[in-house]
């Protein structure tokens, strides 16, 4: 219940942040954004106490810590004079976040890696490629976008196949749901940040899906059995 309570309070902070950002007060928005991010990180540390797989829990919390850093830099860019550099630091922080999530899942359940890899490959040449293609960005950033989105797609597919291989590990299913929301969030983020097809609903949707994804991933810590 404590974790759920922290998640709900954090989501409220996230909604306040969205509203303040919409009004253009970026310094105040950053404050509420980090309050929301701090709560999912705190929830992660608390979850470690009841985590049946300490290794999994530790890597997830490390991932959450880099997610916290990503939140800071992604929003600090709006009040920084070096916006592009700060954005890249934020993007790299989230990439490291994804890597820690993947490491947390190892060793993979036998037979699931190849299935997840194939699903990621199909997504890479279809949905992921289409999303990145919309971006008005340099080649290097587009390549990074392909890799970045593929890591989250892989996590979503891998955790789904891990659950199907062992339905007793409810933690993998919870992780899958969180990763799926995180993936949708990042697809929307790229369209909103770099595409001419951006819509007003994209920024709020990106932020809400992201926060829900992170807090659900936190919930997986207490239920994952490696």
Coordinates of C-alpha atoms in Angstrom, one line a residue:
X1 CA 0.0 0.0 0.0
X2 CA 2.9 2.4 0.8
X3 CA 4.3 2.0 -2.7
X4 CA 0.9 2.6 -4.3
X5 CA 0.4 5.6 -2.1
X6 CA 3.8 7.0 -3.1
X7 CA 2.9 6.3 -6.8
X8 CA -0.4 8.2 -6.5
X9 CA 1.2 11.2 -4.8
X10 CA 3.9 11.2 -7.4
X11 CA 1.4 11.1 -10.2
X12 CA -0.4 14.1 -8.7
X13 CA 3.0 15.9 -8.6
X14 CA 3.4 14.9 -12.3
X15 CA 0.0 16.3 -13.2
X16 CA 0.8 19.6 -11.4
X17 CA 4.1 19.7 -13.2
X18 CA 2.4 19.3 -16.6
X19 CA 0.0 22.1 -15.8
X20 CA 2.8 24.5 -14.6
X21 CA 4.9 23.6 -17.7
X22 CA 2.0 24.4 -19.9
X23 CA 1.9 27.9 -18.4
X24 CA 5.6 28.4 -19.2
X25 CA 7.1 28.6 -15.6
X26 CA 9.9 26.1 -16.3
X27 CA 11.8 26.6 -13.1
X28 CA 8.8 25.8 -10.9
X29 CA 7.9 23.0 -13.3
X30 CA 11.3 21.5 -12.8
X31 CA 10.8 21.5 -9.0
X32 CA 7.5 19.5 -9.3
X33 CA 9.0 17.2 -11.9
X34 CA 11.8 16.2 -9.6
X35 CA 9.4 15.8 -6.6
X36 CA 7.5 13.3 -8.7
X37 CA 10.7 11.5 -9.9
X38 CA 12.0 11.4 -6.3
X39 CA 9.0 9.6 -5.2
X40 CA 9.3 6.7 -7.7
X41 CA 13.0 6.4 -6.8
X42 CA 12.2 6.4 -3.0
X43 CA 9.5 3.8 -3.8
X44 CA 12.1 1.7 -5.5
X45 CA 14.4 1.7 -2.5
X46 CA 11.6 0.8 -0.2
X47 CA 10.6 -2.1 -2.5
X48 CA 14.1 -3.6 -2.1
X49 CA 13.2 -4.7 1.4
X50 CA 10.5 -7.1 0.3
X51 CA 12.2 -8.1 -3.0
X52 CA 12.5 -11.9 -3.5
X53 CA 15.3 -11.4 -6.0
X54 CA 17.8 -8.8 -4.6
X55 CA 19.9 -8.8 -7.8
X56 CA 16.9 -7.9 -9.9
X57 CA 15.7 -5.3 -7.4
X58 CA 19.2 -3.6 -7.2
X59 CA 19.5 -3.2 -11.0
X60 CA 16.0 -1.9 -11.3
X61 CA 16.7 0.7 -8.6
X62 CA 20.0 1.7 -10.4
X63 CA 17.9 2.1 -13.5
X64 CA 15.4 4.2 -11.6
X65 CA 18.3 6.4 -10.4
X66 CA 19.4 7.1 -14.0
X67 CA 15.7 7.7 -14.9
X68 CA 15.7 10.4 -12.1
X69 CA 18.8 12.0 -13.7
X70 CA 17.1 11.8 -17.1
X71 CA 14.1 13.6 -15.7
X72 CA 16.3 16.4 -14.4
X73 CA 18.3 17.0 -17.5
X74 CA 15.3 16.6 -19.9
X75 CA 13.5 19.4 -18.1
X76 CA 16.6 21.4 -17.1
X77 CA 17.3 21.9 -20.8
X78 CA 14.4 24.4 -20.9
X79 CA 16.1 26.8 -18.5
X80 CA 19.7 26.1 -19.7
X81 CA 21.7 28.1 -22.3
X82 CA 23.1 24.8 -23.6
X83 CA 19.8 23.1 -24.4
X84 CA 21.0 20.6 -27.0
X85 CA 23.9 19.4 -24.8
X86 CA 21.7 19.0 -21.7
X87 CA 19.1 17.2 -23.8
X88 CA 21.7 14.7 -25.0
X89 CA 22.8 14.1 -21.4
X90 CA 19.2 13.4 -20.4
X91 CA 18.8 11.0 -23.3
X92 CA 21.9 9.2 -22.4
X93 CA 20.8 8.9 -18.8
X94 CA 17.6 7.2 -20.0
X95 CA 19.5 4.9 -22.3
X96 CA 21.6 3.8 -19.3
X97 CA 18.3 3.4 -17.4
X98 CA 17.2 1.0 -20.1
X99 CA 20.5 -1.0 -20.0
X100 CA 20.1 -1.5 -16.3
X101 CA 16.6 -2.8 -16.8
X102 CA 17.9 -5.3 -19.4
X103 CA 20.7 -6.4 -17.1
X104 CA 18.2 -6.9 -14.3
X105 CA 16.4 -9.5 -16.4
X106 CA 19.5 -11.7 -17.0
X107 CA 20.0 -14.6 -17.1
X108 CA 17.0 -14.7 -19.5
X109 CA 14.6 -17.6 -19.3
X110 CA 15.7 -20.3 -21.8
X111 CA 14.3 -19.6 -25.3
X112 CA 12.9 -16.2 -24.6
X113 CA 15.9 -14.1 -25.8
X114 CA 15.6 -15.1 -29.5
X115 CA 11.8 -14.5 -29.5
X116 CA 12.3 -11.1 -28.0
X117 CA 15.1 -10.3 -30.4
X118 CA 13.0 -11.2 -33.4
X119 CA 10.1 -9.1 -32.1
X120 CA 12.4 -6.2 -31.6
X121 CA 13.8 -6.7 -35.1
X122 CA 10.3 -6.6 -36.6
X123 CA 9.5 -3.5 -34.6
X124 CA 12.8 -1.9 -35.7
X125 CA 12.0 -2.1 -39.4
X126 CA 8.3 -1.1 -39.0
X127 CA 7.0 1.0 -36.1
X128 CA 10.3 2.1 -34.7
X129 CA 11.7 3.1 -38.1
X130 CA 8.5 5.0 -38.9
X131 CA 8.6 6.9 -35.7
X132 CA 12.3 7.9 -36.1
X133 CA 11.7 8.7 -39.8
X134 CA 9.4 11.5 -38.7
X135 CA 12.1 13.1 -36.7
X136 CA 13.7 16.3 -38.1
X137 CA 17.2 15.4 -36.8
X138 CA 20.7 14.6 -37.9
X139 CA 21.7 11.0 -38.9
X140 CA 23.6 10.4 -35.7
X141 CA 20.6 11.3 -33.5
X142 CA 18.3 9.1 -35.7
X143 CA 20.6 6.1 -35.3
X144 CA 20.6 6.7 -31.5
X145 CA 16.8 6.9 -31.7
X146 CA 16.6 3.5 -33.4
X147 CA 18.8 1.9 -30.7
X148 CA 17.1 3.8 -27.8
X149 CA 13.6 2.7 -28.8
X150 CA 14.8 -0.8 -29.6
X151 CA 16.0 -1.3 -26.0
X152 CA 12.6 -0.6 -24.6
X153 CA 10.9 -2.7 -27.2
X154 CA 13.2 -5.6 -26.3
X155 CA 12.5 -5.2 -22.6
X156 CA 8.7 -5.3 -23.2
X157 CA 9.0 -8.4 -25.5
X158 CA 11.4 -10.2 -23.2
X159 CA 9.4 -9.8 -20.1
X160 CA 6.2 -10.9 -21.9
X161 CA 7.9 -14.1 -23.1
X162 CA 9.5 -14.6 -19.7
X163 CA 6.0 -14.5 -18.1
X164 CA 4.6 -16.9 -20.7
X165 CA 7.4 -19.3 -20.0
X166 CA 6.8 -19.0 -16.2
X167 CA 3.4 -17.7 -15.4
X168 CA 4.2 -18.0 -11.7
X169 CA 6.6 -15.1 -12.0
X170 CA 4.0 -12.3 -11.9
X171 CA 6.9 -9.8 -11.5
X172 CA 7.8 -10.3 -15.2
X173 CA 4.3 -9.5 -16.3
X174 CA 4.2 -6.3 -14.1
X175 CA 7.6 -5.3 -15.6
X176 CA 6.2 -6.0 -19.1
X177 CA 3.2 -3.6 -18.5
X178 CA 5.5 -0.9 -17.1
X179 CA 8.0 -1.3 -20.0
X180 CA 5.1 -1.2 -22.6
X181 CA 3.9 2.1 -21.1
X182 CA 7.4 3.5 -21.1
X183 CA 7.8 2.4 -24.8
X184 CA 4.6 4.2 -25.8
X185 CA 5.8 7.3 -23.9
X186 CA 9.1 7.4 -25.8
X187 CA 7.4 6.9 -29.1
X188 CA 5.3 9.9 -28.4
X189 CA 8.3 11.8 -27.0
X190 CA 10.2 11.5 -30.3
X191 CA 7.1 12.6 -32.4
X192 CA 6.5 15.6 -30.1
X193 CA 10.2 16.7 -29.9
X194 CA 11.3 16.2 -33.5
X195 CA 8.3 15.8 -35.8
X196 CA 6.3 18.4 -37.6
X197 CA 3.3 16.2 -36.8
X198 CA 3.3 17.1 -33.1
X199 CA -0.1 17.7 -31.4
X200 CA -1.1 19.4 -28.2
X201 CA -2.0 16.1 -26.5
X202 CA 1.4 14.5 -27.1
X203 CA 3.4 16.2 -24.3
X204 CA 0.9 15.4 -21.5
X205 CA 0.4 11.9 -22.8
X206 CA 4.2 11.3 -23.0
X207 CA 4.6 12.4 -19.4
X208 CA 1.7 10.5 -18.0
X209 CA 2.5 7.2 -19.8
X210 CA 6.2 7.6 -18.6
X211 CA 5.3 8.1 -15.0
X212 CA 2.9 5.2 -14.9
X213 CA 5.5 3.0 -16.6
X214 CA 8.1 3.8 -14.0
X215 CA 5.9 3.3 -11.0
X216 CA 4.6 0.0 -12.4
X217 CA 8.2 -1.1 -13.0
X218 CA 8.8 -0.3 -9.3
X219 CA 5.9 -2.6 -8.3
X220 CA 7.6 -5.4 -10.2
X221 CA 10.5 -5.4 -7.7
X222 CA 8.4 -7.0 -5.0
X223 CA 7.0 -9.7 -7.2
X224 CA 9.9 -10.8 -9.5
X225 CA 11.4 -14.2 -8.9
X226 CA 14.5 -14.9 -11.0

